[in-house]
């Protein structure tokens, strides 16, 4: 009369496990939606493994023969061997130890699943995984009784060696984390304890429980994992939910979690990672991702003050960027991550530089004579008047110079040669005049020079005489043409005429024309002679 009760009990347990399997499917969907985050892939695959276990064990509970039960055990073992493997990979990602996930290390980690898988499915050949298989009805409903062999305990050693590796990483992370972070790590530790403690109790018969409670613990551990991962901002910051916003932004946007692990970046930021595009960057730490951008890595490293926004301009690769840092706040008003926004300012900087260069060019043109490169009249008069007004020195001098026979040079040899004669004259004055001086072209063939301070009138006149001698000895040469430069000059002295520019200039002009008259008379007499 108890049979209906027994069947009901079996089916209730099986129904619960089927419901758990559907829960796993929901969790798998969540992981799939966040598949761009590497840890969500590990979590999702772990959920698949768990669903094999719960679904298979549900039908094992309602089976009545050893053959049926063994069939569903085989189904469970399509996933069970890979559970510890996927779990330790998830923990490595959670604790930011992705650098150990090399092809070589993954191959070594796969030795455990391969051992369990091969030992289980070849048990009929060696009976070393299960020594014997029978049906036990002593509990009031049919259960399979397995006498486990040495290869099964090899599976236990493999699984729990991975477990101790993962727990050690979690404990190490817990010890070096802040108070807020420790709460999330505790959730992961609780989930891990649930995953591995129930199978250990069942496999080693530490507590006499007639059924395998491991599948029932899996769903609770999965929820703890989900909670810990979500609160730790590894899934919450998935780029899937922000991709449309990201791609509509022209500036480069890079998101990190609070542990400086890369969570997402938009297409505008992808150009910064062109050198390492072959790598799976999501999930790597900032030092790894930004190794080729040391300025940006240092900038991010130094941003530790909460609620701080910082900006800095820097050159990254061949472009200039205005970089802005800010913390991201989640829906619970707590910090959820870090964001870098990089505005490429190369074009604007180049435009600003071109404006500066144009400004310098305009300033140069405003102050200089286009032909000779020396100062022009406007700047000369402005600067000399300023110095005369400020200077206490009374020993300066002003010179006005005019070239004799310049019209004849233009008429005979052309204006191109005439221009070169003016350039030659300006260079000769500039190189040989007493220093310091201000030299300018008044216009045409006229030049003007100002000396703010001279040693003495006699010495100064001797220096100017020497320059005139240079003009007399060093003629302008162009191809087969040689032209003597004959300057007429007029000099006025501040000590004698005062510091009024107009008066000084007028005196220079009068003396220059007097000198011009003498020189012309001299050259006329020589030609007649």
mmCIF file of N, CA and C in Angstrom, residues 130-256:
data_model
loop_
_atom_site.group_PDB
_atom_site.id
_atom_site.type_symbol
_atom_site.label_atom_id
_atom_site.label_comp_id
_atom_site.label_asym_id
_atom_site.label_seq_id
_atom_site.Cartn_x
_atom_site.Cartn_y
_atom_site.Cartn_z
ATOM 1 N N UNK A 130 34.081 1.751 -11.760
ATOM 2 C CA UNK A 130 33.083 1.107 -10.896
ATOM 3 C C UNK A 130 33.414 -0.383 -10.864
ATOM 4 N N UNK A 131 33.640 -0.909 -9.664
ATOM 5 C CA UNK A 131 33.939 -2.337 -9.556
ATOM 6 C C UNK A 131 32.697 -3.190 -9.806
ATOM 7 N N UNK A 132 31.558 -2.670 -9.325
ATOM 8 C CA UNK A 132 30.304 -3.406 -9.513
ATOM 9 C C UNK A 132 29.138 -2.436 -9.519
ATOM 10 N N UNK A 133 28.041 -2.861 -10.159
ATOM 11 C CA UNK A 133 26.845 -2.030 -10.272
ATOM 12 C C UNK A 133 25.644 -2.884 -9.902
ATOM 13 N N UNK A 134 24.800 -2.356 -9.002
ATOM 14 C CA UNK A 134 23.610 -3.109 -8.581
ATOM 15 C C UNK A 134 22.504 -2.136 -8.217
ATOM 16 N N UNK A 135 21.294 -2.695 -8.023
ATOM 17 C CA UNK A 135 20.143 -1.888 -7.619
ATOM 18 C C UNK A 135 19.880 -2.139 -6.142
ATOM 19 N N UNK A 136 19.765 -1.039 -5.389
ATOM 20 C CA UNK A 136 19.513 -1.124 -3.951
ATOM 21 C C UNK A 136 18.118 -0.570 -3.667
ATOM 22 N N UNK A 137 17.220 -1.431 -3.163
ATOM 23 C CA UNK A 137 15.850 -1.000 -2.850
ATOM 24 C C UNK A 137 15.623 -0.903 -1.351
ATOM 25 N N UNK A 138 16.691 -0.877 -0.587
ATOM 26 C CA UNK A 138 16.566 -0.879 0.873
ATOM 27 C C UNK A 138 15.982 0.410 1.420
ATOM 28 N N UNK A 139 16.025 1.474 0.637
ATOM 29 C CA UNK A 139 15.509 2.752 1.101
ATOM 30 C C UNK A 139 14.031 2.939 0.774
ATOM 31 N N UNK A 140 13.438 1.931 0.156
ATOM 32 C CA UNK A 140 12.024 2.024 -0.168
ATOM 33 C C UNK A 140 11.761 2.376 -1.611
ATOM 34 N N UNK A 141 12.797 2.730 -2.356
ATOM 35 C CA UNK A 141 12.660 2.966 -3.796
ATOM 36 C C UNK A 141 14.001 2.610 -4.430
ATOM 37 N N UNK A 142 14.000 2.260 -5.721
ATOM 38 C CA UNK A 142 15.222 1.748 -6.352
ATOM 39 C C UNK A 142 16.301 2.829 -6.502
ATOM 40 N N UNK A 143 17.504 2.511 -6.008
ATOM 41 C CA UNK A 143 18.682 3.358 -6.179
ATOM 42 C C UNK A 143 19.809 2.484 -6.702
ATOM 43 N N UNK A 144 20.712 3.073 -7.439
ATOM 44 C CA UNK A 144 21.841 2.314 -7.954
ATOM 45 C C UNK A 144 22.939 2.283 -6.897
ATOM 46 N N UNK A 145 23.519 1.129 -6.713
ATOM 47 C CA UNK A 145 24.617 0.951 -5.761
ATOM 48 C C UNK A 145 25.897 0.743 -6.557
ATOM 49 N N UNK A 146 26.843 1.647 -6.389
ATOM 50 C CA UNK A 146 28.093 1.617 -7.150
ATOM 51 C C UNK A 146 29.260 1.365 -6.204
ATOM 52 N N UNK A 147 30.035 0.350 -6.518
ATOM 53 C CA UNK A 147 31.267 0.090 -5.770
ATOM 54 C C UNK A 147 32.405 0.764 -6.536
ATOM 55 N N UNK A 148 32.857 1.881 -6.033
ATOM 56 C CA UNK A 148 33.796 2.725 -6.779
ATOM 57 C C UNK A 148 35.208 2.155 -6.737
ATOM 58 N N UNK A 149 35.882 2.228 -7.905
ATOM 59 C CA UNK A 149 37.228 1.711 -8.034
ATOM 60 C C UNK A 149 38.287 2.801 -7.986
ATOM 61 N N UNK A 150 39.558 2.448 -8.176
ATOM 62 C CA UNK A 150 40.662 3.415 -8.057
ATOM 63 C C UNK A 150 40.596 4.556 -9.076
ATOM 64 N N UNK A 151 40.113 4.285 -10.279
ATOM 65 C CA UNK A 151 40.052 5.357 -11.273
ATOM 66 C C UNK A 151 39.010 6.408 -10.901
ATOM 67 N N UNK A 152 37.959 5.974 -10.166
ATOM 68 C CA UNK A 152 36.979 6.957 -9.694
ATOM 69 C C UNK A 152 37.635 7.906 -8.696
ATOM 70 N N UNK A 153 38.454 7.349 -7.818
ATOM 71 C CA UNK A 153 39.110 8.208 -6.829
ATOM 72 C C UNK A 153 40.200 9.069 -7.476
ATOM 73 N N UNK A 154 40.708 8.591 -8.629
ATOM 74 C CA UNK A 154 41.579 9.471 -9.426
ATOM 75 C C UNK A 154 40.815 10.694 -9.902
ATOM 76 N N UNK A 155 39.540 10.467 -10.281
ATOM 77 C CA UNK A 155 38.670 11.588 -10.656
ATOM 78 C C UNK A 155 38.468 12.534 -9.472
ATOM 79 N N UNK A 156 38.293 11.985 -8.265
ATOM 80 C CA UNK A 156 38.125 12.814 -7.073
ATOM 81 C C UNK A 156 39.382 13.654 -6.821
ATOM 82 N N UNK A 157 40.552 13.024 -6.963
ATOM 83 C CA UNK A 157 41.817 13.760 -6.759
ATOM 84 C C UNK A 157 41.940 14.899 -7.765
ATOM 85 N N UNK A 158 41.638 14.611 -9.026
ATOM 86 C CA UNK A 158 41.708 15.662 -10.055
ATOM 87 C C UNK A 158 40.762 16.813 -9.728
ATOM 88 N N UNK A 159 39.515 16.475 -9.380
ATOM 89 C CA UNK A 159 38.505 17.512 -9.148
ATOM 90 C C UNK A 159 38.879 18.397 -7.967
ATOM 91 N N UNK A 160 39.342 17.780 -6.881
ATOM 92 C CA UNK A 160 39.595 18.567 -5.675
ATOM 93 C C UNK A 160 40.968 19.242 -5.688
ATOM 94 N N UNK A 161 41.868 18.768 -6.524
ATOM 95 C CA UNK A 161 43.113 19.534 -6.710
ATOM 96 C C UNK A 161 42.805 20.858 -7.409
ATOM 97 N N UNK A 162 41.887 20.814 -8.394
ATOM 98 C CA UNK A 162 41.445 22.047 -9.042
ATOM 99 C C UNK A 162 40.716 22.939 -8.041
ATOM 100 N N UNK A 163 39.942 22.285 -7.180
ATOM 101 C CA UNK A 163 39.173 23.032 -6.181
ATOM 102 C C UNK A 163 40.113 23.803 -5.251
ATOM 103 N N UNK A 164 41.162 23.147 -4.779
ATOM 104 C CA UNK A 164 42.080 23.819 -3.856
ATOM 105 C C UNK A 164 42.848 24.941 -4.554
ATOM 106 N N UNK A 165 43.147 24.761 -5.831
ATOM 107 C CA UNK A 165 43.786 25.848 -6.587
ATOM 108 C C UNK A 165 42.866 27.062 -6.627
ATOM 109 N N UNK A 166 41.603 26.808 -6.993
ATOM 110 C CA UNK A 166 40.651 27.912 -7.107
ATOM 111 C C UNK A 166 40.372 28.585 -5.780
ATOM 112 N N UNK A 167 40.166 27.787 -4.724
ATOM 113 C CA UNK A 167 39.898 28.361 -3.403
ATOM 114 C C UNK A 167 41.089 29.187 -2.926
ATOM 115 N N UNK A 168 42.301 28.713 -3.203
ATOM 116 C CA UNK A 168 43.503 29.469 -2.812
ATOM 117 C C UNK A 168 43.533 30.829 -3.500
ATOM 118 N N UNK A 169 43.163 30.854 -4.779
ATOM 119 C CA UNK A 169 43.127 32.126 -5.506
ATOM 120 C C UNK A 169 42.071 33.062 -4.921
ATOM 121 N N UNK A 170 40.911 32.512 -4.571
ATOM 122 C CA UNK A 170 39.846 33.336 -3.989
ATOM 123 C C UNK A 170 40.257 33.885 -2.625
ATOM 124 N N UNK A 171 40.892 33.044 -1.808
ATOM 125 C CA UNK A 171 41.339 33.496 -0.479
ATOM 126 C C UNK A 171 42.414 34.568 -0.613
ATOM 127 N N UNK A 172 43.331 34.365 -1.547
ATOM 128 C CA UNK A 172 44.380 35.371 -1.777
ATOM 129 C C UNK A 172 43.771 36.690 -2.222
ATOM 130 N N UNK A 173 42.790 36.614 -3.104
ATOM 131 C CA UNK A 173 42.116 37.828 -3.564
ATOM 132 C C UNK A 173 41.353 38.491 -2.414
ATOM 133 N N UNK A 174 40.742 37.671 -1.570
ATOM 134 C CA UNK A 174 40.001 38.194 -0.418
ATOM 135 C C UNK A 174 40.933 38.970 0.515
ATOM 136 N N UNK A 175 42.113 38.447 0.742
ATOM 137 C CA UNK A 175 43.055 39.070 1.687
ATOM 138 C C UNK A 175 43.546 40.433 1.206
ATOM 139 N N UNK A 176 43.644 40.622 -0.105
ATOM 140 C CA UNK A 176 44.197 41.882 -0.607
ATOM 141 C C UNK A 176 43.120 42.857 -1.081
ATOM 142 N N UNK A 177 41.837 42.502 -0.898
ATOM 143 C CA UNK A 177 40.744 43.351 -1.378
ATOM 144 C C UNK A 177 40.219 44.238 -0.259
ATOM 145 N N UNK A 178 39.497 45.304 -0.670
ATOM 146 C CA UNK A 178 38.891 46.189 0.317
ATOM 147 C C UNK A 178 37.613 45.564 0.877
ATOM 148 N N UNK A 179 37.025 46.252 1.844
ATOM 149 C CA UNK A 179 35.874 45.702 2.566
ATOM 150 C C UNK A 179 34.701 45.427 1.639
ATOM 151 N N UNK A 180 34.401 46.370 0.743
ATOM 152 C CA UNK A 180 33.271 46.211 -0.168
ATOM 153 C C UNK A 180 33.488 45.035 -1.109
ATOM 154 N N UNK A 181 34.716 44.873 -1.582
ATOM 155 C CA UNK A 181 35.042 43.798 -2.519
ATOM 156 C C UNK A 181 34.967 42.426 -1.856
ATOM 157 N N UNK A 182 35.322 42.381 -0.570
ATOM 158 C CA UNK A 182 35.345 41.100 0.138
ATOM 159 C C UNK A 182 33.963 40.450 0.186
ATOM 160 N N UNK A 183 32.915 41.264 0.228
ATOM 161 C CA UNK A 183 31.553 40.718 0.253
ATOM 162 C C UNK A 183 31.279 39.890 -1.000
ATOM 163 N N UNK A 184 31.739 40.376 -2.122
ATOM 164 C CA UNK A 184 31.488 39.680 -3.386
ATOM 165 C C UNK A 184 32.314 38.397 -3.482
ATOM 166 N N UNK A 185 33.538 38.466 -2.958
ATOM 167 C CA UNK A 185 34.397 37.281 -3.004
ATOM 168 C C UNK A 185 33.834 36.187 -2.101
ATOM 169 N N UNK A 186 33.272 36.594 -0.962
ATOM 170 C CA UNK A 186 32.653 35.619 -0.053
ATOM 171 C C UNK A 186 31.534 34.860 -0.766
ATOM 172 N N UNK A 187 30.745 35.560 -1.597
ATOM 173 C CA UNK A 187 29.678 34.899 -2.352
ATOM 174 C C UNK A 187 30.250 33.823 -3.272
ATOM 175 N N UNK A 188 31.378 34.128 -3.909
ATOM 176 C CA UNK A 188 32.011 33.145 -4.790
ATOM 177 C C UNK A 188 32.536 31.957 -3.984
ATOM 178 N N UNK A 189 33.084 32.231 -2.802
ATOM 179 C CA UNK A 189 33.592 31.142 -1.961
ATOM 180 C C UNK A 189 32.442 30.247 -1.498
ATOM 181 N N UNK A 190 31.326 30.864 -1.096
ATOM 182 C CA UNK A 190 30.156 30.074 -0.676
ATOM 183 C C UNK A 190 29.670 29.189 -1.823
ATOM 184 N N UNK A 191 29.579 29.776 -3.025
ATOM 185 C CA UNK A 191 29.166 28.992 -4.187
ATOM 186 C C UNK A 191 30.102 27.833 -4.448
ATOM 187 N N UNK A 192 31.405 28.049 -4.261
ATOM 188 C CA UNK A 192 32.392 26.990 -4.492
ATOM 189 C C UNK A 192 32.273 25.886 -3.452
ATOM 190 N N UNK A 193 32.034 26.289 -2.211
ATOM 191 C CA UNK A 193 31.854 25.285 -1.151
ATOM 192 C C UNK A 193 30.643 24.403 -1.447
ATOM 193 N N UNK A 194 29.554 25.015 -1.915
ATOM 194 C CA UNK A 194 28.352 24.245 -2.247
ATOM 195 C C UNK A 194 28.611 23.284 -3.399
ATOM 196 N N UNK A 195 29.391 23.730 -4.387
ATOM 197 C CA UNK A 195 29.668 22.888 -5.553
ATOM 198 C C UNK A 195 30.439 21.642 -5.161
ATOM 199 N N UNK A 196 31.459 21.800 -4.301
ATOM 200 C CA UNK A 196 32.384 20.696 -4.066
ATOM 201 C C UNK A 196 32.132 19.929 -2.761
ATOM 202 N N UNK A 197 31.456 20.542 -1.795
ATOM 203 C CA UNK A 197 31.256 19.834 -0.522
ATOM 204 C C UNK A 197 30.220 18.721 -0.649
ATOM 205 N N UNK A 198 29.115 18.983 -1.371
ATOM 206 C CA UNK A 198 28.077 17.959 -1.515
ATOM 207 C C UNK A 198 28.590 16.719 -2.258
ATOM 208 N N UNK A 199 29.294 16.865 -3.393
ATOM 209 C CA UNK A 199 29.834 15.658 -4.048
ATOM 210 C C UNK A 199 30.830 14.914 -3.174
ATOM 211 N N UNK A 200 31.629 15.666 -2.384
ATOM 212 C CA UNK A 200 32.607 15.004 -1.515
ATOM 213 C C UNK A 200 31.902 14.167 -0.451
ATOM 214 N N UNK A 201 30.866 14.744 0.141
ATOM 215 C CA UNK A 201 30.094 14.018 1.162
ATOM 216 C C UNK A 201 29.479 12.750 0.573
ATOM 217 N N UNK A 202 28.928 12.861 -0.631
ATOM 218 C CA UNK A 202 28.269 11.709 -1.262
ATOM 219 C C UNK A 202 29.279 10.657 -1.708
ATOM 220 N N UNK A 203 30.375 11.107 -2.334
ATOM 221 C CA UNK A 203 31.337 10.158 -2.906
ATOM 222 C C UNK A 203 32.071 9.377 -1.830
ATOM 223 N N UNK A 204 32.411 10.037 -0.725
ATOM 224 C CA UNK A 204 33.170 9.378 0.340
ATOM 225 C C UNK A 204 32.274 8.830 1.447
ATOM 226 N N UNK A 205 30.935 8.970 1.271
ATOM 227 C CA UNK A 205 29.970 8.456 2.250
ATOM 228 C C UNK A 205 30.225 9.019 3.647
ATOM 229 N N UNK A 206 30.573 10.315 3.695
ATOM 230 C CA UNK A 206 30.834 10.942 4.991
ATOM 231 C C UNK A 206 29.557 11.058 5.814
ATOM 232 N N UNK A 207 28.427 11.266 5.146
ATOM 233 C CA UNK A 207 27.119 11.288 5.795
ATOM 234 C C UNK A 207 26.221 10.316 5.033
ATOM 235 N N UNK A 208 25.519 9.489 5.758
ATOM 236 C CA UNK A 208 24.678 8.479 5.122
ATOM 237 C C UNK A 208 23.404 9.129 4.571
ATOM 238 N N UNK A 209 23.437 9.470 3.292
ATOM 239 C CA UNK A 209 22.273 10.033 2.613
ATOM 240 C C UNK A 209 21.956 9.100 1.450
ATOM 241 N N UNK A 210 20.742 8.608 1.325
ATOM 242 C CA UNK A 210 20.431 7.592 0.303
ATOM 243 C C UNK A 210 20.526 8.108 -1.123
ATOM 244 N N UNK A 211 20.322 9.398 -1.328
ATOM 245 C CA UNK A 211 20.365 9.927 -2.694
ATOM 246 C C UNK A 211 21.572 10.847 -2.851
ATOM 247 N N UNK A 212 21.928 11.115 -4.099
ATOM 248 C CA UNK A 212 23.021 12.044 -4.417
ATOM 249 C C UNK A 212 22.485 13.473 -4.321
ATOM 250 N N UNK A 213 22.963 14.223 -3.323
ATOM 251 C CA UNK A 213 22.463 15.591 -3.119
ATOM 252 C C UNK A 213 23.235 16.610 -3.959
ATOM 253 N N UNK A 214 24.272 16.154 -4.660
ATOM 254 C CA UNK A 214 25.103 17.097 -5.431
ATOM 255 C C UNK A 214 24.304 17.931 -6.425
ATOM 256 N N UNK A 215 23.397 17.335 -7.223
ATOM 257 C CA UNK A 215 22.646 18.157 -8.185
ATOM 258 C C UNK A 215 21.785 19.223 -7.517
ATOM 259 N N UNK A 216 21.306 18.920 -6.306
ATOM 260 C CA UNK A 216 20.467 19.900 -5.615
ATOM 261 C C UNK A 216 21.304 21.099 -5.146
ATOM 262 N N UNK A 217 22.561 20.844 -4.817
ATOM 263 C CA UNK A 217 23.429 21.946 -4.391
ATOM 264 C C UNK A 217 23.896 22.815 -5.539
ATOM 265 N N UNK A 218 23.900 22.237 -6.756
ATOM 266 C CA UNK A 218 24.426 22.985 -7.902
ATOM 267 C C UNK A 218 23.630 24.245 -8.200
ATOM 268 N N UNK A 219 22.306 24.155 -8.111
ATOM 269 C CA UNK A 219 21.501 25.313 -8.465
ATOM 270 C C UNK A 219 21.729 26.456 -7.485
ATOM 271 N N UNK A 220 21.894 26.106 -6.198
ATOM 272 C CA UNK A 220 22.143 27.155 -5.207
ATOM 273 C C UNK A 220 23.534 27.773 -5.399
ATOM 274 N N UNK A 221 24.509 26.925 -5.697
ATOM 275 C CA UNK A 221 25.853 27.457 -5.944
ATOM 276 C C UNK A 221 25.864 28.346 -7.182
ATOM 277 N N UNK A 222 25.103 27.964 -8.214
ATOM 278 C CA UNK A 222 25.045 28.774 -9.436
ATOM 279 C C UNK A 222 24.460 30.148 -9.161
ATOM 280 N N UNK A 223 23.451 30.184 -8.277
ATOM 281 C CA UNK A 223 22.851 31.474 -7.928
ATOM 282 C C UNK A 223 23.836 32.335 -7.141
ATOM 283 N N UNK A 224 24.604 31.704 -6.244
ATOM 284 C CA UNK A 224 25.631 32.454 -5.513
ATOM 285 C C UNK A 224 26.682 32.997 -6.472
ATOM 286 N N UNK A 225 27.093 32.164 -7.450
ATOM 287 C CA UNK A 225 28.059 32.620 -8.449
ATOM 288 C C UNK A 225 27.511 33.813 -9.223
ATOM 289 N N UNK A 226 26.260 33.681 -9.651
ATOM 290 C CA UNK A 226 25.651 34.760 -10.427
ATOM 291 C C UNK A 226 25.613 36.050 -9.621
ATOM 292 N N UNK A 227 25.233 35.929 -8.372
ATOM 293 C CA UNK A 227 25.166 37.091 -7.488
ATOM 294 C C UNK A 227 26.552 37.706 -7.300
ATOM 295 N N UNK A 228 27.532 36.845 -7.031
ATOM 296 C CA UNK A 228 28.890 37.343 -6.829
ATOM 297 C C UNK A 228 29.462 37.986 -8.071
ATOM 298 N N UNK A 229 29.240 37.347 -9.224
ATOM 299 C CA UNK A 229 29.763 37.894 -10.479
ATOM 300 C C UNK A 229 29.076 39.203 -10.825
ATOM 301 N N UNK A 230 27.763 39.225 -10.674
ATOM 302 C CA UNK A 230 27.010 40.442 -11.005
ATOM 303 C C UNK A 230 27.438 41.591 -10.100
ATOM 304 N N UNK A 231 27.491 41.327 -8.788
ATOM 305 C CA UNK A 231 27.879 42.378 -7.853
ATOM 306 C C UNK A 231 29.319 42.808 -8.063
ATOM 307 N N UNK A 232 30.119 41.903 -8.607
ATOM 308 C CA UNK A 232 31.531 42.219 -8.849
ATOM 309 C C UNK A 232 31.731 42.962 -10.154
ATOM 310 N N UNK A 233 30.620 43.215 -10.842
ATOM 311 C CA UNK A 233 30.620 44.043 -12.047
ATOM 312 C C UNK A 233 31.342 43.409 -13.219
ATOM 313 N N UNK A 234 31.330 42.075 -13.269
ATOM 314 C CA UNK A 234 31.962 41.423 -14.405
ATOM 315 C C UNK A 234 30.956 41.120 -15.499
ATOM 316 N N UNK A 235 29.712 40.925 -15.116
ATOM 317 C CA UNK A 235 28.679 40.757 -16.126
ATOM 318 C C UNK A 235 27.888 42.036 -16.299
ATOM 319 N N UNK A 236 27.724 42.780 -15.197
ATOM 320 C CA UNK A 236 26.885 43.974 -15.249
ATOM 321 C C UNK A 236 27.419 44.985 -16.257
ATOM 322 N N UNK A 237 28.731 44.991 -16.419
ATOM 323 C CA UNK A 237 29.324 45.973 -17.307
ATOM 324 C C UNK A 237 29.547 45.421 -18.703
ATOM 325 N N UNK A 238 28.829 44.395 -19.070
ATOM 326 C CA UNK A 238 28.966 43.814 -20.402
ATOM 327 C C UNK A 238 28.708 44.857 -21.477
ATOM 328 N N UNK A 239 29.517 44.846 -22.552
ATOM 329 C CA UNK A 239 29.349 45.836 -23.609
ATOM 330 C C UNK A 239 28.088 45.652 -24.432
ATOM 331 N N UNK A 240 27.441 44.481 -24.319
ATOM 332 C CA UNK A 240 26.243 44.248 -25.129
ATOM 333 C C UNK A 240 25.191 45.298 -24.843
ATOM 334 N N UNK A 241 25.000 45.617 -23.555
ATOM 335 C CA UNK A 241 23.943 46.560 -23.183
ATOM 336 C C UNK A 241 24.280 47.987 -23.559
ATOM 337 N N UNK A 242 25.538 48.238 -23.863
ATOM 338 C CA UNK A 242 25.949 49.612 -24.156
ATOM 339 C C UNK A 242 26.466 49.788 -25.577
ATOM 340 N N UNK A 243 26.428 48.739 -26.360
ATOM 341 C CA UNK A 243 27.070 48.770 -27.666
ATOM 342 C C UNK A 243 26.507 49.850 -28.576
ATOM 343 N N UNK A 244 25.188 49.969 -28.625
ATOM 344 C CA UNK A 244 24.590 50.971 -29.504
ATOM 345 C C UNK A 244 25.016 52.375 -29.106
ATOM 346 N N UNK A 245 25.063 52.622 -27.796
ATOM 347 C CA UNK A 245 25.512 53.940 -27.332
ATOM 348 C C UNK A 245 26.974 54.140 -27.689
ATOM 349 N N UNK A 246 27.770 53.098 -27.444
ATOM 350 C CA UNK A 246 29.197 53.187 -27.731
ATOM 351 C C UNK A 246 29.460 53.580 -29.174
ATOM 352 N N UNK A 247 28.814 52.863 -30.084
ATOM 353 C CA UNK A 247 29.132 53.053 -31.488
ATOM 354 C C UNK A 247 28.600 54.366 -32.035
ATOM 355 N N UNK A 248 27.712 55.024 -31.294
ATOM 356 C CA UNK A 248 27.223 56.333 -31.732
ATOM 357 C C UNK A 248 28.130 57.461 -31.260
ATOM 358 N N UNK A 249 29.108 57.122 -30.435
ATOM 359 C CA UNK A 249 30.027 58.128 -29.899
ATOM 360 C C UNK A 249 31.282 58.160 -30.765
ATOM 361 N N UNK A 250 31.641 59.348 -31.228
ATOM 362 C CA UNK A 250 32.830 59.477 -32.075
ATOM 363 C C UNK A 250 34.114 59.395 -31.255
ATOM 364 N N UNK A 251 34.057 59.801 -29.991
ATOM 365 C CA UNK A 251 35.235 59.701 -29.138
ATOM 366 C C UNK A 251 35.480 58.246 -28.756
ATOM 367 N N UNK A 252 36.734 57.936 -28.460
ATOM 368 C CA UNK A 252 37.074 56.595 -27.989
ATOM 369 C C UNK A 252 36.618 56.444 -26.541
ATOM 370 N N UNK A 253 35.900 55.339 -26.258
ATOM 371 C CA UNK A 253 35.405 55.068 -24.907
ATOM 372 C C UNK A 253 35.923 53.693 -24.479
ATOM 373 N N UNK A 254 36.568 53.645 -23.315
ATOM 374 C CA UNK A 254 37.118 52.397 -22.786
ATOM 375 C C UNK A 254 36.605 52.219 -21.365
ATOM 376 N N UNK A 255 36.061 51.023 -21.077
ATOM 377 C CA UNK A 255 35.502 50.741 -19.757
ATOM 378 C C UNK A 255 36.318 49.668 -19.049
ATOM 379 N N UNK A 256 36.625 49.935 -17.785
ATOM 380 C CA UNK A 256 37.293 48.968 -16.921
ATOM 381 C C UNK A 256 36.431 48.749 -15.682
#
